[in-house]
Short mmCIF file of the N, C-alpha and C atoms (twelve columns), coordinates in Angstrom:
data_MODEL
# 
_entry.id   MODEL 
# 
loop_
_atom_site.group_PDB 
_atom_site.id 
_atom_site.type_symbol 
_atom_site.label_atom_id 
_atom_site.label_alt_id 
_atom_site.label_comp_id 
_atom_site.label_asym_id 
_atom_site.label_seq_id 
_atom_site.Cartn_x 
_atom_site.Cartn_y 
_atom_site.Cartn_z 
_atom_site.pdbx_PDB_model_num 
ATOM 1   N N  . MET A 1  -111.840 -40.255 -8.180  1 
ATOM 2   C CA . MET A 1  -110.909 -40.062 -7.086  1 
ATOM 3   C C  . MET A 1  -110.199 -38.724 -7.291  1 
ATOM 4   N N  . ILE A 2  -109.966 -38.013 -6.184  1 
ATOM 5   C CA . ILE A 2  -109.261 -36.738 -6.306  1 
ATOM 6   C C  . ILE A 2  -107.757 -36.974 -6.199  1 
ATOM 7   N N  . SER A 3  -107.006 -36.037 -6.750  1 
ATOM 8   C CA . SER A 3  -105.551 -36.163 -6.742  1 
ATOM 9   C C  . SER A 3  -104.993 -35.905 -5.341  1 
ATOM 10  N N  . GLU A 4  -103.818 -36.443 -5.109  1 
ATOM 11  C CA . GLU A 4  -103.139 -36.227 -3.830  1 
ATOM 12  C C  . GLU A 4  -102.871 -34.738 -3.626  1 
ATOM 13  N N  . LYS A 5  -102.462 -34.058 -4.698  1 
ATOM 14  C CA . LYS A 5  -102.178 -32.629 -4.621  1 
ATOM 15  C C  . LYS A 5  -103.409 -31.856 -4.153  1 
ATOM 16  N N  . MET A 6  -104.564 -32.196 -4.692  1 
ATOM 17  C CA . MET A 6  -105.801 -31.517 -4.323  1 
ATOM 18  C C  . MET A 6  -106.162 -31.816 -2.861  1 
ATOM 19  N N  . ALA A 7  -105.977 -33.068 -2.461  1 
ATOM 20  C CA . ALA A 7  -106.274 -33.450 -1.075  1 
ATOM 21  C C  . ALA A 7  -105.390 -32.688 -0.095  1 
ATOM 22  N N  . VAL A 8  -104.118 -32.528 -0.445  1 
ATOM 23  C CA . VAL A 8  -103.184 -31.791 0.414   1 
ATOM 24  C C  . VAL A 8  -103.597 -30.325 0.497   1 
ATOM 25  N N  . GLU A 9  -103.967 -29.729 -0.620  1 
ATOM 26  C CA . GLU A 9  -104.383 -28.326 -0.626  1 
ATOM 27  C C  . GLU A 9  -105.621 -28.112 0.237   1 
ATOM 28  N N  . VAL A 10 -106.584 -29.018 0.148   1 
ATOM 29  C CA . VAL A 10 -107.800 -28.917 0.969   1 
ATOM 30  C C  . VAL A 10 -107.445 -29.065 2.448   1 
ATOM 31  N N  . ALA A 11 -106.619 -30.057 2.758   1 
ATOM 32  C CA . ALA A 11 -106.217 -30.279 4.151   1 
ATOM 33  C C  . ALA A 11 -105.475 -29.061 4.701   1 
ATOM 34  N N  . PHE A 12 -104.612 -28.453 3.892   1 
ATOM 35  C CA . PHE A 12 -103.870 -27.279 4.335   1 
ATOM 36  C C  . PHE A 12 -104.816 -26.121 4.636   1 
ATOM 37  N N  . CYS A 13 -105.829 -25.932 3.789   1 
ATOM 38  C CA . CYS A 13 -106.810 -24.867 4.037   1 
ATOM 39  C C  . CYS A 13 -107.516 -25.085 5.371   1 
ATOM 40  N N  . TYR A 14 -107.964 -26.313 5.608   1 
ATOM 41  C CA . TYR A 14 -108.628 -26.606 6.874   1 
ATOM 42  C C  . TYR A 14 -107.692 -26.356 8.052   1 
ATOM 43  N N  . ARG A 15 -106.431 -26.725 7.920   1 
ATOM 44  C CA . ARG A 15 -105.463 -26.532 8.990   1 
ATOM 45  C C  . ARG A 15 -105.251 -25.052 9.274   1 
ATOM 46  N N  . GLU A 16 -105.115 -24.245 8.227   1 
ATOM 47  C CA . GLU A 16 -104.905 -22.812 8.392   1 
ATOM 48  C C  . GLU A 16 -106.121 -22.125 9.011   1 
ATOM 49  N N  . ILE A 17 -107.313 -22.532 8.601   1 
ATOM 50  C CA . ILE A 17 -108.536 -21.963 9.167   1 
ATOM 51  C C  . ILE A 17 -108.629 -22.297 10.651  1 
ATOM 52  N N  . GLU A 18 -108.377 -23.546 10.987  1 
ATOM 53  C CA . GLU A 18 -108.431 -23.974 12.389  1 
ATOM 54  C C  . GLU A 18 -107.380 -23.246 13.233  1 
ATOM 55  N N  . ALA A 19 -106.156 -23.180 12.748  1 
ATOM 56  C CA . ALA A 19 -105.078 -22.504 13.483  1 
ATOM 57  C C  . ALA A 19 -105.377 -21.012 13.624  1 
ATOM 58  N N  . GLY A 20 -105.899 -20.403 12.571  1 
ATOM 59  C CA . GLY A 20 -106.235 -18.979 12.615  1 
ATOM 60  C C  . GLY A 20 -107.318 -18.679 13.631  1 
ATOM 61  N N  . LYS A 21 -108.348 -19.520 13.658  1 
ATOM 62  C CA . LYS A 21 -109.437 -19.311 14.617  1 
ATOM 63  C C  . LYS A 21 -108.948 -19.489 16.050  1 
ATOM 64  N N  . LYS A 22 -108.062 -20.450 16.261  1 
ATOM 65  C CA . LYS A 22 -107.505 -20.660 17.602  1 
ATOM 66  C C  . LYS A 22 -106.663 -19.455 18.014  1 
ATOM 67  N N  . LEU A 23 -105.822 -18.971 17.104  1 
ATOM 68  C CA . LEU A 23 -104.993 -17.808 17.385  1 
ATOM 69  C C  . LEU A 23 -105.855 -16.576 17.652  1 
ATOM 70  N N  . LEU A 24 -106.900 -16.414 16.875  1 
ATOM 71  C CA . LEU A 24 -107.815 -15.293 17.053  1 
ATOM 72  C C  . LEU A 24 -108.412 -15.299 18.455  1 
ATOM 73  N N  . LEU A 25 -108.888 -16.447 18.890  1 
ATOM 74  C CA . LEU A 25 -109.465 -16.559 20.232  1 
ATOM 75  C C  . LEU A 25 -108.427 -16.271 21.315  1 
ATOM 76  N N  . GLU A 26 -107.229 -16.793 21.146  1 
ATOM 77  C CA . GLU A 26 -106.176 -16.587 22.144  1 
ATOM 78  C C  . GLU A 26 -105.802 -15.112 22.273  1 
ATOM 79  N N  . VAL A 27 -105.659 -14.426 21.150  1 
ATOM 80  C CA . VAL A 27 -105.283 -13.014 21.191  1 
ATOM 81  C C  . VAL A 27 -106.442 -12.181 21.728  1 
ATOM 82  N N  . GLU A 28 -107.667 -12.468 21.276  1 
ATOM 83  C CA . GLU A 28 -108.828 -11.733 21.784  1 
ATOM 84  C C  . GLU A 28 -108.948 -11.893 23.293  1 
ATOM 85  N N  . GLU A 29 -108.755 -13.096 23.789  1 
ATOM 86  C CA . GLU A 29 -108.838 -13.355 25.224  1 
ATOM 87  C C  . GLU A 29 -107.725 -12.620 25.970  1 
ATOM 88  N N  . ALA A 30 -106.541 -12.599 25.380  1 
ATOM 89  C CA . ALA A 30 -105.398 -11.959 26.033  1 
ATOM 90  C C  . ALA A 30 -105.583 -10.452 26.164  1 
ATOM 91  N N  . ILE A 31 -106.263 -9.817  25.212  1 
ATOM 92  C CA . ILE A 31 -106.420 -8.362  25.270  1 
ATOM 93  C C  . ILE A 31 -107.765 -7.922  25.843  1 
ATOM 94  N N  . LYS A 32 -108.663 -8.874  26.078  1 
ATOM 95  C CA . LYS A 32 -109.984 -8.534  26.610  1 
ATOM 96  C C  . LYS A 32 -109.830 -7.831  27.965  1 
ATOM 97  N N  . GLY A 33 -110.483 -6.699  28.092  1 
ATOM 98  C CA . GLY A 33 -110.458 -5.977  29.349  1 
ATOM 99  C C  . GLY A 33 -109.150 -5.267  29.639  1 
ATOM 100 N N  . ASN A 34 -108.222 -5.267  28.686  1 
ATOM 101 C CA . ASN A 34 -106.924 -4.617  28.886  1 
ATOM 102 C C  . ASN A 34 -106.740 -3.436  27.945  1 
ATOM 103 N N  . GLU A 35 -107.853 -2.810  27.538  1 
ATOM 104 C CA . GLU A 35 -107.805 -1.651  26.641  1 
ATOM 105 C C  . GLU A 35 -107.008 -1.935  25.376  1 
ATOM 106 N N  . GLY A 36 -107.136 -3.131  24.850  1 
ATOM 107 C CA . GLY A 36 -106.452 -3.495  23.616  1 
ATOM 108 C C  . GLY A 36 -104.989 -3.821  23.779  1 
ATOM 109 N N  . LYS A 37 -104.536 -3.906  25.013  1 
ATOM 110 C CA . LYS A 37 -103.130 -4.212  25.249  1 
ATOM 111 C C  . LYS A 37 -102.950 -5.703  25.472  1 
ATOM 112 N N  . PHE A 38 -101.771 -6.169  25.187  1 
ATOM 113 C CA . PHE A 38 -101.438 -7.586  25.266  1 
ATOM 114 C C  . PHE A 38 -100.334 -7.743  26.300  1 
ATOM 115 N N  . PHE A 39 -100.517 -8.666  27.240  1 
ATOM 116 C CA . PHE A 39 -99.534  -8.881  28.295  1 
ATOM 117 C C  . PHE A 39 -99.039  -10.317 28.261  1 
ATOM 118 N N  . ASP A 40 -97.748  -10.500 28.540  1 
ATOM 119 C CA . ASP A 40 -97.220  -11.859 28.614  1 
ATOM 120 C C  . ASP A 40 -97.561  -12.450 29.985  1 
ATOM 121 N N  . ARG A 41 -97.136  -13.675 30.223  1 
ATOM 122 C CA . ARG A 41 -97.509  -14.357 31.471  1 
ATOM 123 C C  . ARG A 41 -96.885  -13.731 32.710  1 
ATOM 124 N N  . TRP A 42 -95.898  -12.857 32.533  1 
ATOM 125 C CA . TRP A 42 -95.270  -12.188 33.676  1 
ATOM 126 C C  . TRP A 42 -95.850  -10.801 33.931  1 
ATOM 127 N N  . GLY A 43 -96.868  -10.430 33.119  1 
ATOM 128 C CA . GLY A 43 -97.527  -9.145  33.320  1 
ATOM 129 C C  . GLY A 43 -96.907  -7.977  32.581  1 
ATOM 130 N N  . SER A 44 -95.913  -8.238  31.753  1 
ATOM 131 C CA . SER A 44 -95.285  -7.167  30.974  1 
ATOM 132 C C  . SER A 44 -96.079  -6.934  29.693  1 
ATOM 133 N N  . GLU A 45 -96.290  -5.652  29.341  1 
ATOM 134 C CA . GLU A 45 -96.998  -5.351  28.104  1 
ATOM 135 C C  . GLU A 45 -96.152  -5.788  26.918  1 
ATOM 136 N N  . ARG A 46 -96.768  -6.453  25.978  1 
ATOM 137 C CA . ARG A 46 -96.064  -6.960  24.801  1 
ATOM 138 C C  . ARG A 46 -96.812  -6.563  23.546  1 
ATOM 139 N N  . MET A 47 -96.098  -6.512  22.476  1 
ATOM 140 C CA . MET A 47 -96.686  -6.364  21.150  1 
ATOM 141 C C  . MET A 47 -96.441  -7.692  20.448  1 
ATOM 142 N N  . ILE A 48 -97.000  -7.836  19.298  1 
ATOM 143 C CA . ILE A 48 -96.909  -9.099  18.574  1 
ATOM 144 C C  . ILE A 48 -95.823  -8.980  17.508  1 
ATOM 145 N N  . GLU A 49 -95.105  -10.070 17.292  1 
ATOM 146 C CA . GLU A 49 -94.079  -10.131 16.256  1 
ATOM 147 C C  . GLU A 49 -94.668  -10.848 15.047  1 
ATOM 148 N N  . MET A 50 -94.342  -10.363 13.872  1 
ATOM 149 C CA . MET A 50 -94.754  -11.014 12.632  1 
ATOM 150 C C  . MET A 50 -93.535  -11.080 11.731  1 
ATOM 151 N N  . GLY A 51 -93.421  -12.152 10.973  1 
ATOM 152 C CA . GLY A 51 -92.253  -12.246 10.121  1 
ATOM 153 C C  . GLY A 51 -92.346  -13.328 9.074   1 
ATOM 154 N N  . ILE A 52 -91.335  -13.341 8.247   1 
ATOM 155 C CA . ILE A 52 -91.186  -14.352 7.212   1 
ATOM 156 C C  . ILE A 52 -89.907  -15.109 7.539   1 
ATOM 157 N N  . PRO A 53 -90.017  -16.387 7.881   1 
ATOM 158 C CA . PRO A 53 -88.837  -17.147 8.319   1 
ATOM 159 C C  . PRO A 53 -88.015  -17.704 7.155   1 
ATOM 160 N N  . SER A 54 -87.494  -16.804 6.325   1 
ATOM 161 C CA . SER A 54 -86.661  -17.270 5.220   1 
ATOM 162 C C  . SER A 54 -85.586  -16.220 4.936   1 
ATOM 163 N N  . GLY A 55 -84.670  -16.565 4.102   1 
ATOM 164 C CA . GLY A 55 -83.593  -15.641 3.784   1 
ATOM 165 C C  . GLY A 55 -82.473  -15.734 4.801   1 
ATOM 166 N N  . ASP A 56 -81.502  -14.852 4.666   1 
ATOM 167 C CA . ASP A 56 -80.336  -14.887 5.544   1 
ATOM 168 C C  . ASP A 56 -80.704  -14.668 7.011   1 
ATOM 169 N N  . ASN A 57 -81.432  -13.617 7.287   1 
ATOM 170 C CA . ASN A 57 -81.785  -13.298 8.665   1 
ATOM 171 C C  . ASN A 57 -83.289  -13.329 8.894   1 
ATOM 172 N N  . SER A 58 -84.033  -13.668 7.922   1 
ATOM 173 C CA . SER A 58 -85.492  -13.594 7.898   1 
ATOM 174 C C  . SER A 58 -85.904  -12.136 8.037   1 
ATOM 175 N N  . THR A 59 -87.143  -11.876 7.799   1 
ATOM 176 C CA . THR A 59 -87.667  -10.527 7.905   1 
ATOM 177 C C  . THR A 59 -88.711  -10.522 8.998   1 
ATOM 178 N N  . ARG A 60 -88.526  -9.656  9.991   1 
ATOM 179 C CA . ARG A 60 -89.442  -9.620  11.119  1 
ATOM 180 C C  . ARG A 60 -89.810  -8.190  11.459  1 
ATOM 181 N N  . MET A 61 -91.040  -8.048  11.924  1 
ATOM 182 C CA . MET A 61 -91.499  -6.780  12.470  1 
ATOM 183 C C  . MET A 61 -91.786  -7.018  13.945  1 
ATOM 184 N N  . PHE A 62 -91.398  -6.090  14.757  1 
ATOM 185 C CA . PHE A 62 -91.656  -6.165  16.182  1 
ATOM 186 C C  . PHE A 62 -92.655  -5.080  16.540  1 
ATOM 187 N N  . LYS A 63 -93.296  -5.245  17.648  1 
ATOM 188 C CA . LYS A 63 -94.243  -4.251  18.162  1 
ATOM 189 C C  . LYS A 63 -95.439  -4.035  17.237  1 
ATOM 190 N N  . VAL A 64 -95.964  -5.105  16.647  1 
ATOM 191 C CA . VAL A 64 -97.206  -5.019  15.881  1 
ATOM 192 C C  . VAL A 64 -98.337  -4.962  16.900  1 
ATOM 193 N N  . HIS A 65 -99.160  -3.952  16.805  1 
ATOM 194 C CA . HIS A 65 -100.249 -3.797  17.775  1 
ATOM 195 C C  . HIS A 65 -101.190 -5.005  17.678  1 
ATOM 196 N N  . PRO A 66 -101.632 -5.539  18.819  1 
ATOM 197 C CA . PRO A 66 -102.509 -6.715  18.812  1 
ATOM 198 C C  . PRO A 66 -103.773 -6.545  17.969  1 
ATOM 199 N N  . LYS A 67 -104.372 -5.366  17.990  1 
ATOM 200 C CA . LYS A 67 -105.589 -5.174  17.190  1 
ATOM 201 C C  . LYS A 67 -105.284 -5.234  15.694  1 
ATOM 202 N N  . LEU A 68 -104.123 -4.765  15.296  1 
ATOM 203 C CA . LEU A 68 -103.719 -4.874  13.899  1 
ATOM 204 C C  . LEU A 68 -103.464 -6.338  13.550  1 
ATOM 205 N N  . ALA A 69 -102.820 -7.049  14.462  1 
ATOM 206 C CA . ALA A 69 -102.572 -8.476  14.237  1 
ATOM 207 C C  . ALA A 69 -103.882 -9.238  14.104  1 
ATOM 208 N N  . LEU A 70 -104.901 -8.860  14.903  1 
ATOM 209 C CA . LEU A 70 -106.213 -9.509  14.787  1 
ATOM 210 C C  . LEU A 70 -106.784 -9.312  13.386  1 
ATOM 211 N N  . SER A 71 -106.607 -8.122  12.825  1 
ATOM 212 C CA . SER A 71 -107.094 -7.861  11.464  1 
ATOM 213 C C  . SER A 71 -106.398 -8.761  10.452  1 
ATOM 214 N N  . VAL A 72 -105.095 -8.947  10.627  1 
ATOM 215 C CA . VAL A 72 -104.333 -9.811  9.718   1 
ATOM 216 C C  . VAL A 72 -104.818 -11.255 9.840   1 
ATOM 217 N N  . VAL A 73 -105.023 -11.726 11.059  1 
ATOM 218 C CA . VAL A 73 -105.488 -13.106 11.261  1 
ATOM 219 C C  . VAL A 73 -106.878 -13.285 10.663  1 
ATOM 220 N N  . ARG A 74 -107.772 -12.324 10.898  1 
ATOM 221 C CA . ARG A 74 -109.132 -12.417 10.319  1 
ATOM 222 C C  . ARG A 74 -109.071 -12.457 8.792   1 
ATOM 223 N N  . ALA A 75 -108.223 -11.616 8.200   1 
ATOM 224 C CA . ALA A 75 -108.085 -11.594 6.737   1 
ATOM 225 C C  . ALA A 75 -107.537 -12.923 6.232   1 
ATOM 226 N N  . HIS A 76 -106.597 -13.501 6.961   1 
ATOM 227 C CA . HIS A 76 -106.028 -14.791 6.559   1 
ATOM 228 C C  . HIS A 76 -107.094 -15.891 6.610   1 
ATOM 229 N N  . ILE A 77 -107.890 -15.896 7.664   1 
ATOM 230 C CA . ILE A 77 -108.972 -16.885 7.771   1 
ATOM 231 C C  . ILE A 77 -109.943 -16.719 6.605   1 
ATOM 232 N N  . ALA A 78 -110.347 -15.491 6.320   1 
ATOM 233 C CA . ALA A 78 -111.275 -15.235 5.215   1 
ATOM 234 C C  . ALA A 78 -110.685 -15.666 3.880   1 
ATOM 235 N N  . ASP A 79 -109.396 -15.411 3.687   1 
ATOM 236 C CA . ASP A 79 -108.726 -15.818 2.450   1 
ATOM 237 C C  . ASP A 79 -108.728 -17.335 2.298   1 
ATOM 238 N N  . LYS A 80 -108.438 -18.042 3.381   1 
ATOM 239 C CA . LYS A 80 -108.410 -19.513 3.320   1 
ATOM 240 C C  . LYS A 80 -109.811 -20.093 3.159   1 
ATOM 241 N N  . GLU A 81 -110.811 -19.456 3.743   1 
ATOM 242 C CA . GLU A 81 -112.192 -19.925 3.549   1 
ATOM 243 C C  . GLU A 81 -112.622 -19.742 2.096   1 
ATOM 244 N N  . ALA A 82 -112.220 -18.618 1.493   1 
ATOM 245 C CA . ALA A 82 -112.524 -18.394 0.076   1 
ATOM 246 C C  . ALA A 82 -111.774 -19.396 -0.803  1 
ATOM 247 N N  . GLU A 83 -110.521 -19.660 -0.447  1 
ATOM 248 C CA . GLU A 83 -109.742 -20.648 -1.189  1 
ATOM 249 C C  . GLU A 83 -110.386 -22.031 -1.082  1 
ATOM 250 N N  . LEU A 84 -110.905 -22.353 0.080   1 
ATOM 251 C CA . LEU A 84 -111.558 -23.644 0.279   1 
ATOM 252 C C  . LEU A 84 -112.797 -23.771 -0.606  1 
ATOM 253 N N  . VAL A 85 -113.542 -22.699 -0.777  1 
ATOM 254 C CA . VAL A 85 -114.706 -22.716 -1.674  1 
ATOM 255 C C  . VAL A 85 -114.251 -23.029 -3.097  1 
ATOM 256 N N  . ARG A 86 -113.173 -22.362 -3.533  1 
ATOM 257 C CA . ARG A 86 -112.648 -22.626 -4.891  1 
ATOM 258 C C  . ARG A 86 -112.157 -24.069 -5.018  1 
ATOM 259 N N  . LEU A 87 -111.469 -24.553 -3.984  1 
ATOM 260 C CA . LEU A 87 -110.976 -25.931 -4.022  1 
ATOM 261 C C  . LEU A 87 -112.106 -26.944 -4.038  1 
ATOM 262 N N  . ASN A 88 -113.170 -26.664 -3.303  1 
ATOM 263 C CA . ASN A 88 -114.323 -27.575 -3.309  1 
ATOM 264 C C  . ASN A 88 -114.883 -27.732 -4.718  1 
ATOM 265 N N  . GLU A 89 -114.937 -26.622 -5.456  1 
ATOM 266 C CA . GLU A 89 -115.421 -26.693 -6.833  1 
ATOM 267 C C  . GLU A 89 -114.439 -27.464 -7.716  1 
ATOM 268 N N  . ALA A 90 -113.149 -27.263 -7.511  1 
ATOM 269 C CA . ALA A 90 -112.139 -27.984 -8.279  1 
ATOM 270 C C  . ALA A 90 -112.203 -29.488 -7.974  1 
ATOM 271 N N  . VAL A 91 -112.428 -29.832 -6.718  1 
ATOM 272 C CA . VAL A 91 -112.572 -31.245 -6.340  1 
ATOM 273 C C  . VAL A 91 -113.793 -31.842 -7.014  1 
ATOM 274 N N  . ARG A 92 -114.895 -31.097 -6.997  1 
ATOM 275 C CA . ARG A 92 -116.117 -31.579 -7.659  1 
ATOM 276 C C  . ARG A 92 -115.866 -31.870 -9.134  1 
ATOM 277 N N  . LEU A 93 -115.138 -30.964 -9.794  1 
ATOM 278 C CA . LEU A 93 -114.830 -31.158 -11.219 1 
ATOM 279 C C  . LEU A 93 -113.897 -32.348 -11.427 1 
ATOM 280 N N  . GLU A 94 -112.945 -32.535 -10.511 1 
ATOM 281 C CA . GLU A 94 -112.055 -33.694 -10.598 1 
ATOM 282 C C  . GLU A 94 -112.842 -34.991 -10.482 1 
ATOM 283 N N  . LEU A 95 -113.814 -34.997 -9.584  1 
ATOM 284 C CA . LEU A 95 -114.610 -36.206 -9.374  1 
ATOM 285 C C  . LEU A 95 -115.492 -36.530 -10.586 1 
ATOM 286 N N  . LEU A 96 -115.887 -35.502 -11.313 1 
ATOM 287 C CA . LEU A 96 -116.730 -35.706 -12.493 1 
ATOM 288 C C  . LEU A 96 -115.941 -36.174 -13.703 1 
ATOM 289 N N  . SER A 97 -114.619 -35.936 -13.702 1 
ATOM 290 C CA . SER A 97 -113.838 -36.316 -14.884 1 
ATOM 291 C C  . SER A 97 -113.274 -37.711 -14.772 1 
# 
């Protein structure tokens, strides 16, 4: 049997991969045919916000270009897929012990 901690880590990886792929599709669709620009539902050009929601005021960046944000999302998906490969091996070893 695998540990609860390991099960949670695997589930989190799957969740992040799924959320990342959904976000990737949404952003790609939003900028398709708009010369790489991103528009909100009212037709105003927007950039993407990225941040860390911790600390006194949190740390945020505004006006992140959508194509740059796509690179970050792709890198995050790749990182979580690689982590999932490592976790799969750790789970296999847990099951053998």
